[in-house]
Amino acid sequence: MPHFTLPIHPPTNTNTPLPAPSQPYLLSDPPFTGQLPSSRQQNPPGTAIVIDNGSSSIRAGWSHEASPRLQFPPLMARYTDRKLARRLTFVGSEIYFDGTARGQSKSAYDTSTSSNIINNWDVVEGSLEYIFAKLGVNGQNVDRPVVMTEPLANPAYARRTMSELLFEGFGVPAVAYGVDSLFSYDFNGGRTGLVVGAGYTGTHVIPVVDRQPLLSQATRLDWGRSQCVEFLTRLLRAKYPGLLTGGKITETQIEDLVREHCYVSQSYSSEMLGMLEWSGLENRDHLVQLPYQEKEVVVKTDEELRIAEERKRESGRRLQEQAAKMRLEKLVRKEQELEYYRDLLLRVQSAPTKKAARELLDEDEFKDESQLDRRIKEMEKSVRKQRNKDVGDLEEETAEVHTYPLLEIPDEDLDEEGLKSKRGQRLLKANHDARARAKAEKAAEASRLASVQREDDLYRERDFEGWVEERRSARQTTIQKIKDRDRFKADLGNRKSQASQMRMKALASLASDNPLGRKRRRGQDKEDDGFGADDGDWAVYRDIQRGNDEDGEGDEEEEDLPAQLKSIEAELLKHDPDFTEQSTQEAMRDWTKSLYHAFAHGPYAFDGESAREGAQMHLNVERIRVPEVLFQPSIAGVDQAGIVELIETLIGNRMAGHPAQSLLAKDVFVTGGYALFKGFEARLEAELRGVLPVEAGVRVRKARDPTLDAWRGAAQWAGQGDGGGFVTRGEWMEKGGEYLKEHNLGNVFA
Amino acid sequence: DLSRLVLEKNQKAAQTGPSVTYTSIAAAPSTRPKKRYCDITGLPAPYRDSKTGLYYHNKEVYAVIRGLSTAQIQEYLALRGAATVLK
């Protein structure tokens, strides 16, 4: 029978690194896109102004139109410009027009806590002025009713302040408030279902039965795109320390990253496991290039190099000349002194009386003639030496006589002077001998090394295999020693480890007064314990030295193991055919196999020195990790249930017994900016189908336009015009600031 | 009838007060077991480092954790709300 075997391909050992991607993603600052248009046309009197007050952006327009005229973020900058001496106000995206404006901008909402309750009423006032101005309405006395959206369960004081602002500040005749996700649901033809309003600062889940919202069963999960931005910033800051500091990257840029690169994964755990796999990593990993400054490498041309060298030589020459001049001066001065002393000697010798001679000597502080004589001799010698060195006038003095005649004569025969000179000669001789010995030793050492090397070469030629074996084992032991040393050092750092405790014991015994314990050995002195008599005792100091990694002095005494390793590897590389560049210790730490490298640098090689690569960020895991928090809030430390669990408890437990319980899941409606993440409603549907019973018949649909449908719903509701829900100014003044007319698309009074 | 009065009183007490406020709407904590993910890489984490409390994916990430400074460790823990906050 024919026997077939399939060829087995062993898995390739190394992953092939890839070249850098041709087009990295770049960060861009939000540009000033120009002013929003103003309108002067007349509008039919029945229309209302519709304002969708969202935490991400304010959208405003006329109720009879299809889309909001104005869309801008709730930001404002108001300051007095020094040069123009005028008060300037920038609203919305216009703050990006000017650097000062950008620095002075304030948000209507509290950005530190990411809440959707209005915090800064000045910004709201400025935004409303802007809206009315752009819509061509008289800001002092607006004559159109206003429909506004507010957060679900808006606090009473927020509503009161807003009403006050509109009625008193702008003279609006009537105001109605509603919830944006309910408006959107109504606009998309919803009747009974579950509204998931995934907004910028929070996600609301509201059950709606027969066009009536059950607000007592509504919940809010505090996660939206603004929390995603904060989460991604912290993730990147932890991943690339030092890259996000200094305000180099703004919040809006991170928001752009979130919008552009993040998506909702369909199966989080399995996708995560495969995220950092090498194959296909270049598709999943997005490289974001931050602006960087190229390090300047000054390359001098040959000309410049030559000129620099010349200049150096010149200055050296000049210095030498100066030094020679100074030495010459000194020499001349010394000779003059010598002359003076000689003259003095002559005078002393030819002095008439001893007393005169004494006086002359005393003038220059000489004890007697012999001292003066000696001084003169010294000076002569030094002058001669110097002359020889510099000027070369006199010929070389005869070489130092290497004889020590005085050493033979025994001590008693010499007088004081002789003894002194004998001692000097003994020193000289010892010196000379020592130097000769050192030279001889060096020569011996060199010859020994040479002979060892020759032997080694012979060995290699004779028995190649054996030599290679020996070298490899030496390499292994060196590697092992390095590892052990590192581990030992790490152990010493840990306070409770064995090594550290032994060290403590050694220190304590060294410092104590009776290291051998209470009982003293027989015949041992109290003071003398014999430490130091044996040279090996001093090694204990080396043991207790910790060898911090801050000071490198510890390494000087120990063997330089890495250098040893390198030399062995160099020999192996030269002679052994099997030992390639790949097998060296450097290549063993293969970065293509490293998970952390794939995490931080993708499938591309990383050069730590390059400024360009140092300013790169890789988004691979973060792309699905950030939006996933809505489904698993514990990922970001949010102590709330995920959206699937919320819906499950809502339909299963809280709506239990309600007649519409089985109808809610049939129309799960998703609206709001978070719905723009790719794969959001597919994921929600899959998860809900997994936890809800089959009879529930889960169906998830997205709004036609998740961001603008809230405004459109409000406009449509305003246009229906039965007047329900509008609080007029008179009513407001009469019934109080918190007066609210409930309607089916708004909040209930609390 | 004492029991009936008590029931009515309880009902009335339950009815007063706002039914829907901003804080009452906030979602409750989860009752499901939480899945653990590696604090450094985000991959599923079967292990936990007893010294620092960080979850990690494999021994390579563990080597990275060993080399972190205290500030970095606290930063990673703060990402999932487990950092030590000294008041």
mmCIF file of N, CA and C in Angstrom, chain A residues 351-390:
data_model
loop_
_atom_site.group_PDB
_atom_site.id
_atom_site.type_symbol
_atom_site.label_atom_id
_atom_site.label_comp_id
_atom_site.label_asym_id
_atom_site.label_seq_id
_atom_site.Cartn_x
_atom_site.Cartn_y
_atom_site.Cartn_z
ATOM 1 N N ALA A 351 85.247 88.741 55.272
ATOM 2 C CA ALA A 351 84.864 89.722 56.298
ATOM 3 C C ALA A 351 85.999 89.892 57.283
ATOM 4 N N PRO A 352 86.213 91.071 57.823
ATOM 5 C CA PRO A 352 87.328 91.324 58.724
ATOM 6 C C PRO A 352 87.139 90.605 60.057
ATOM 7 N N THR A 353 85.944 90.728 60.600
ATOM 8 C CA THR A 353 85.747 90.078 61.900
ATOM 9 C C THR A 353 84.655 89.033 61.812
ATOM 10 N N LYS A 354 84.715 88.183 62.835
ATOM 11 C CA LYS A 354 83.694 87.139 62.840
ATOM 12 C C LYS A 354 82.289 87.741 63.015
ATOM 13 N N LYS A 355 82.289 88.785 63.813
ATOM 14 C CA LYS A 355 81.007 89.404 64.105
ATOM 15 C C LYS A 355 80.370 89.963 62.842
ATOM 16 N N ALA A 356 81.189 90.594 62.006
ATOM 17 C CA ALA A 356 80.650 91.155 60.763
ATOM 18 C C ALA A 356 80.091 90.044 59.899
ATOM 19 N N ALA A 357 80.925 88.951 59.880
ATOM 20 C CA ALA A 357 80.461 87.812 59.076
ATOM 21 C C ALA A 357 79.112 87.327 59.606
ATOM 22 N N ARG A 358 79.057 87.210 60.936
ATOM 23 C CA ARG A 358 77.804 86.755 61.539
ATOM 24 C C ARG A 358 76.650 87.666 61.121
ATOM 25 N N GLU A 359 76.901 88.953 61.175
ATOM 26 C CA GLU A 359 75.839 89.912 60.832
ATOM 27 C C GLU A 359 75.385 89.722 59.405
ATOM 28 N N LEU A 360 76.333 89.557 58.511
ATOM 29 C CA LEU A 360 75.970 89.369 57.108
ATOM 30 C C LEU A 360 75.106 88.129 56.940
ATOM 31 N N LEU A 361 75.514 87.092 57.627
ATOM 32 C CA LEU A 361 74.755 85.842 57.495
ATOM 33 C C LEU A 361 73.339 86.019 58.058
ATOM 34 N N ASP A 362 73.301 86.701 59.205
ATOM 35 C CA ASP A 362 72.000 86.861 59.835
ATOM 36 C C ASP A 362 71.015 87.620 58.962
ATOM 37 N N GLU A 363 71.568 88.551 58.215
ATOM 38 C CA GLU A 363 70.690 89.317 57.320
ATOM 39 C C GLU A 363 69.849 88.400 56.454
ATOM 40 N N ASP A 364 70.521 87.369 55.931
ATOM 41 C CA ASP A 364 69.770 86.468 55.052
ATOM 42 C C ASP A 364 69.337 85.222 55.762
ATOM 43 N N GLU A 365 69.422 85.257 57.052
ATOM 44 C CA GLU A 365 68.897 84.164 57.875
ATOM 45 C C GLU A 365 69.632 82.863 57.605
ATOM 46 N N PHE A 366 70.912 82.916 57.587
ATOM 47 C CA PHE A 366 71.699 81.680 57.494
ATOM 48 C C PHE A 366 72.330 81.402 58.827
ATOM 49 N N LYS A 367 72.366 80.186 59.234
ATOM 50 C CA LYS A 367 72.954 79.872 60.535
ATOM 51 C C LYS A 367 74.467 80.002 60.503
ATOM 52 N N ASP A 368 75.018 79.347 59.519
ATOM 53 C CA ASP A 368 76.470 79.481 59.394
ATOM 54 C C ASP A 368 76.875 79.329 57.948
ATOM 55 N N GLU A 369 78.157 79.331 57.773
ATOM 56 C CA GLU A 369 78.686 79.351 56.408
ATOM 57 C C GLU A 369 78.323 78.084 55.648
ATOM 58 N N SER A 370 78.377 76.991 56.343
ATOM 59 C CA SER A 370 78.128 75.733 55.614
ATOM 60 C C SER A 370 76.724 75.713 55.039
ATOM 61 N N GLN A 371 75.785 76.305 55.748
ATOM 62 C CA GLN A 371 74.424 76.332 55.223
ATOM 63 C C GLN A 371 74.378 77.139 53.927
ATOM 64 N N LEU A 372 75.010 78.284 53.978
ATOM 65 C CA LEU A 372 75.045 79.133 52.792
ATOM 66 C C LEU A 372 75.680 78.377 51.655
ATOM 67 N N ASP A 373 76.738 77.689 51.981
ATOM 68 C CA ASP A 373 77.420 76.903 50.966
ATOM 69 C C ASP A 373 76.486 75.887 50.328
ATOM 70 N N ARG A 374 75.790 75.205 51.188
ATOM 71 C CA ARG A 374 74.875 74.169 50.694
ATOM 72 C C ARG A 374 73.798 74.800 49.812
ATOM 73 N N ARG A 375 73.304 75.944 50.260
ATOM 74 C CA ARG A 375 72.264 76.590 49.472
ATOM 75 C C ARG A 375 72.777 76.922 48.093
ATOM 76 N N ILE A 376 73.987 77.433 48.071
ATOM 77 C CA ILE A 376 74.563 77.807 46.769
ATOM 78 C C ILE A 376 74.658 76.577 45.882
ATOM 79 N N LYS A 377 75.091 75.470 46.457
ATOM 80 C CA LYS A 377 75.260 74.245 45.652
ATOM 81 C C LYS A 377 73.910 73.809 45.080
ATOM 82 N N GLU A 378 72.908 73.833 45.937
ATOM 83 C CA GLU A 378 71.577 73.424 45.451
ATOM 84 C C GLU A 378 71.158 74.269 44.277
ATOM 85 N N MET A 379 71.326 75.593 44.464
ATOM 86 C CA MET A 379 70.858 76.488 43.411
ATOM 87 C C MET A 379 71.609 76.240 42.135
ATOM 88 N N GLU A 380 72.891 76.011 42.276
ATOM 89 C CA GLU A 380 73.665 75.754 41.067
ATOM 90 C C GLU A 380 73.112 74.557 40.322
ATOM 91 N N LYS A 381 72.830 73.507 41.081
ATOM 92 C CA LYS A 381 72.334 72.294 40.422
ATOM 93 C C LYS A 381 71.020 72.567 39.692
ATOM 94 N N SER A 382 70.135 73.241 40.400
ATOM 95 C CA SER A 382 68.827 73.442 39.774
ATOM 96 C C SER A 382 68.941 74.342 38.563
ATOM 97 N N VAL A 383 69.803 75.362 38.669
ATOM 98 C CA VAL A 383 69.963 76.258 37.516
ATOM 99 C C VAL A 383 70.488 75.478 36.340
ATOM 100 N N ARG A 384 71.464 74.617 36.629
ATOM 101 C CA ARG A 384 72.041 73.842 35.539
ATOM 102 C C ARG A 384 70.993 72.953 34.893
ATOM 103 N N LYS A 385 70.204 72.306 35.720
ATOM 104 C CA LYS A 385 69.176 71.395 35.156
ATOM 105 C C LYS A 385 68.220 72.165 34.260
ATOM 106 N N GLN A 386 67.810 73.303 34.792
ATOM 107 C CA GLN A 386 66.844 74.051 34.008
ATOM 108 C C GLN A 386 67.446 74.521 32.700
ATOM 109 N N ARG A 387 68.664 74.950 32.780
ATOM 110 C CA ARG A 387 69.328 75.404 31.563
ATOM 111 C C ARG A 387 69.353 74.298 30.547
ATOM 112 N N ASN A 388 69.648 73.130 31.028
ATOM 113 C CA ASN A 388 69.711 71.998 30.113
ATOM 114 C C ASN A 388 68.367 71.788 29.439
ATOM 115 N N LYS A 389 67.337 71.832 30.269
ATOM 116 C CA LYS A 389 66.008 71.513 29.720
ATOM 117 C C LYS A 389 65.592 72.532 28.683
ATOM 118 N N ASP A 390 65.717 73.824 29.071
ATOM 119 C CA ASP A 390 65.156 74.840 28.181
ATOM 120 C C ASP A 390 66.105 75.231 27.085
#
